[in-house]
Short mmCIF file of C-alpha atoms in Angstrom, two decimals:
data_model
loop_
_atom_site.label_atom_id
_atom_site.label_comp_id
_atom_site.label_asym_id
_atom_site.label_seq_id
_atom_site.Cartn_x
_atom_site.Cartn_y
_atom_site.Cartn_z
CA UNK A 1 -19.13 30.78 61.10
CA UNK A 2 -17.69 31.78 57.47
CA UNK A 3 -18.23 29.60 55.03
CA UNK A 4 -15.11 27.44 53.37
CA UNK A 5 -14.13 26.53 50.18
CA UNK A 6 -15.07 22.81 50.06
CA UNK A 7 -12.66 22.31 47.55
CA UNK A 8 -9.36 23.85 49.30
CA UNK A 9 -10.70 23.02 52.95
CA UNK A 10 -11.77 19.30 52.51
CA UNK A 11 -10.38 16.99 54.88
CA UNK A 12 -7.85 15.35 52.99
CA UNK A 13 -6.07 18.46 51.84
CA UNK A 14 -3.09 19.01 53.41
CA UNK A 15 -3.14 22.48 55.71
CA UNK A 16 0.03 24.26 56.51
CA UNK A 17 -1.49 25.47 59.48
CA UNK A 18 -2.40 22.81 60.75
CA UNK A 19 -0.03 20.20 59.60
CA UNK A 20 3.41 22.68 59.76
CA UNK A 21 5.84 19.13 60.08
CA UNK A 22 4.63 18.19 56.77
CA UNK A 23 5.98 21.82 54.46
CA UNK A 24 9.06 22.50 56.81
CA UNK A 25 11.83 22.91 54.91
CA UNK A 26 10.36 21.32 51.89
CA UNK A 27 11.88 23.49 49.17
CA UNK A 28 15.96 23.21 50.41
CA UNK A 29 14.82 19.71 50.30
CA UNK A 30 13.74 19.77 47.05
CA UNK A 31 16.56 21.32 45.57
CA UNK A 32 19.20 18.36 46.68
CA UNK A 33 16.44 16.11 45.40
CA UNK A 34 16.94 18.10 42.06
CA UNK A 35 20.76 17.71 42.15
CA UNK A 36 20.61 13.98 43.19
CA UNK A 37 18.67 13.17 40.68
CA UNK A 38 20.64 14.83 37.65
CA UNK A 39 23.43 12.88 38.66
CA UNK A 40 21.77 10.07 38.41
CA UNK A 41 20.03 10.68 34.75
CA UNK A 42 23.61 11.58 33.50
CA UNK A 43 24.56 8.42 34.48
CA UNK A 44 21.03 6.63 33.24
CA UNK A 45 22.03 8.99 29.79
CA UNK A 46 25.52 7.73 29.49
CA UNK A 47 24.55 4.03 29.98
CA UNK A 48 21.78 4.93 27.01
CA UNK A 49 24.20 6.02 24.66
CA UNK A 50 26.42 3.31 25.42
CA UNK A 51 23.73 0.32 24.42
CA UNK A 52 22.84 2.55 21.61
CA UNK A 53 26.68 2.81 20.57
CA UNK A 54 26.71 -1.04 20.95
CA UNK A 55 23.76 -2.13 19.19
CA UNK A 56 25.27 0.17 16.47
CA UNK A 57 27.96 -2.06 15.66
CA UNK A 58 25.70 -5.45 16.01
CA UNK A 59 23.61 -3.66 13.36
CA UNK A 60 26.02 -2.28 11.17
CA UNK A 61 25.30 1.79 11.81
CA UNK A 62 21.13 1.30 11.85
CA UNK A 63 20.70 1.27 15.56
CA UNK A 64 22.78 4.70 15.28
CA UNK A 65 19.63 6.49 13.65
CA UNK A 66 18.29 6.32 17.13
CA UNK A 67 20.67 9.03 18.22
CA UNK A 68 18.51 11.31 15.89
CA UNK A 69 16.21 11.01 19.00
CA UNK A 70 15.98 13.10 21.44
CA UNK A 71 17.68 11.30 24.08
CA UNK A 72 17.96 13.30 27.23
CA UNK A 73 13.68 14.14 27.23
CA UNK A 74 13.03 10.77 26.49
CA UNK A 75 15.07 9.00 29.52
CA UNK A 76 14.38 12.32 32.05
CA UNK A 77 10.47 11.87 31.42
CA UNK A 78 10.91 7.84 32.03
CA UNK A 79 12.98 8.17 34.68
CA UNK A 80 10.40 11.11 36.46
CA UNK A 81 7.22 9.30 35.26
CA UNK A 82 8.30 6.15 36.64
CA UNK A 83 9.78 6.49 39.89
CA UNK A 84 7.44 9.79 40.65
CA UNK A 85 4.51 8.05 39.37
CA UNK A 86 4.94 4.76 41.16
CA UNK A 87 4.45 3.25 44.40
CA UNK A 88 6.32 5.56 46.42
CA UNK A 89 5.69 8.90 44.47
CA UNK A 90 9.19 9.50 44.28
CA UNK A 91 12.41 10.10 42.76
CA UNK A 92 15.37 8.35 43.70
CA UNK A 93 16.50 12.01 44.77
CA UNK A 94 12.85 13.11 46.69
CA UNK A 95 13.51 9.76 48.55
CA UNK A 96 17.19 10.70 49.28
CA UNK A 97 16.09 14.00 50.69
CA UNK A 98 12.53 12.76 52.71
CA UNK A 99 9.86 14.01 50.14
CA UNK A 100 7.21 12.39 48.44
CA UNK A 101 4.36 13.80 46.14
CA UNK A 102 0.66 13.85 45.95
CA UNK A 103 -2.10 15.34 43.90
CA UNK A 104 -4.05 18.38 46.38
CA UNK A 105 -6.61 15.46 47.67
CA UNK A 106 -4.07 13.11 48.60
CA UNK A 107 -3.61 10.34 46.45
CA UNK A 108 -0.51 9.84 44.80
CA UNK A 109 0.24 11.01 41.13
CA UNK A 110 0.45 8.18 38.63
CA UNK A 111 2.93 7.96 35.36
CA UNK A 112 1.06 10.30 32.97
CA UNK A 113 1.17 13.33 35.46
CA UNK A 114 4.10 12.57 37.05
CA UNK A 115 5.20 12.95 32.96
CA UNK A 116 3.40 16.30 32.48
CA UNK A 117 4.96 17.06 35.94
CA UNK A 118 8.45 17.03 34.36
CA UNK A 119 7.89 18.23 30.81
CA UNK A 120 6.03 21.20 32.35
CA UNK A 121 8.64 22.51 34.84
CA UNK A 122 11.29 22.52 32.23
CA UNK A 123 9.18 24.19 29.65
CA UNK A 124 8.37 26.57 32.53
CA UNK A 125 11.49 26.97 33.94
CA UNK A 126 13.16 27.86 30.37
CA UNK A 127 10.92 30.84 29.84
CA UNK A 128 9.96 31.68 33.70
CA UNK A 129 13.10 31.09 35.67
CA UNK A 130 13.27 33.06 38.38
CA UNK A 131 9.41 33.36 38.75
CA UNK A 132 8.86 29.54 39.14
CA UNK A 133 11.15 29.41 42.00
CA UNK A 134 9.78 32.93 43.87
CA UNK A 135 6.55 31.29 43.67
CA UNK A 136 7.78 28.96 45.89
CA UNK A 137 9.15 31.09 48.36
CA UNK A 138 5.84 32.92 48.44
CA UNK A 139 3.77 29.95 48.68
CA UNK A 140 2.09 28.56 51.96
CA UNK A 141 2.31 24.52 51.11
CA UNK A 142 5.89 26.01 49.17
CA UNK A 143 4.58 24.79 46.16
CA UNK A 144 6.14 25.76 42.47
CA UNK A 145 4.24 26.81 39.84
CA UNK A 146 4.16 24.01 37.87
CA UNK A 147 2.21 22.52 41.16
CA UNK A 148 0.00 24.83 41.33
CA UNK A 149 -0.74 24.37 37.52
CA UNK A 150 -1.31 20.64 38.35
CA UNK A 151 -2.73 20.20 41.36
CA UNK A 152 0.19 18.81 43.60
CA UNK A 153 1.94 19.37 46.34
CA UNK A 154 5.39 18.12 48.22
CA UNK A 155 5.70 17.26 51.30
CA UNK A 156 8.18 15.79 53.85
CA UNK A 157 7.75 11.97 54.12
CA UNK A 158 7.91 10.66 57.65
CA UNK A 159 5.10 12.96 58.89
CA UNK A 160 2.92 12.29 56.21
CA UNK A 161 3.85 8.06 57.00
CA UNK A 162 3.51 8.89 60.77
CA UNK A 163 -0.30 10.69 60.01
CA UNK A 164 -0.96 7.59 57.60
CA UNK A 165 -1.48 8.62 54.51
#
């Protein structure tokens, strides 16, 4: 018998060929998880700038220095960190299309990666485009690159509730 990669092989990893229900069709879902979910930070962007706008004119123009900010980073790694890293690891948008993450051993993410999670696929996918997504394509568990780089995976939900984990 050949000997396995402990790390890569242990039990609670998830295997493609064993567990095919849990990568099928995984990155088509990911992409109306993507679309969902700018839809919803536009909104969660416009509703900032509005309470911004407004506590402008309570404080006569100070509140207004905030726009100096960097607005759309700030509410897109909230928004990510806190719906990705919480209970049900994730988005409003991953939930929408039946996908959830976890870290390679199985436990879910928490805020501060689910944070890196975001800031690293945009960094990523501004000076890698079309490589992070052919990653994917090429991948087994369909993973991107900024996965790979952090040790995640995506998967489809209901199998992964039905094998209960």
């Amino acid at each position: 018998m050949a000997q396995r990669d402990v790390a890569y092989f242990s039990e609670d990893t998830f295997d493609p060929a064993r567990e095919p229900e849990l990568f099928a069709g995984v990155l088509s879902k990911r992409v109306l998880a993507f679309i969902v979910d700018v839809i919803l930070l536009g909104i969660f962007e416009l509703l900032a700038v509005l309470v911004v706008f407004a506590l402008g004119i309570f404080t006569f123009g100070v509140a207004w220095l905030l726009f100096a900010l960097p607005f759309f980073a700030i509410v897109a790694v909230l928004y990510v960190a806190l719906t990705m890293g919480g209970p049900k690891a994730a988005t409003p948008g991953m939930r929408l299309a039946g996908v959830t993450i976890r870290s390679t051993n199985g436990e879910r993410i928490g805020f501060f990666v689910a944070a890196a999670h975001v800031i690293l696929y945009w960094v990523l996918l501004s000076f890698l485009t079309p490589l992070v997504l052919i990653v994917g394509l090429l991948s087994n568990r369909k993973r991107l690159l900024h996965d790979m780089l952090l040790g995640t995976v995506v998967l489809n939900t209901d199998p992964l509730i039905r094998s209960r984990r």
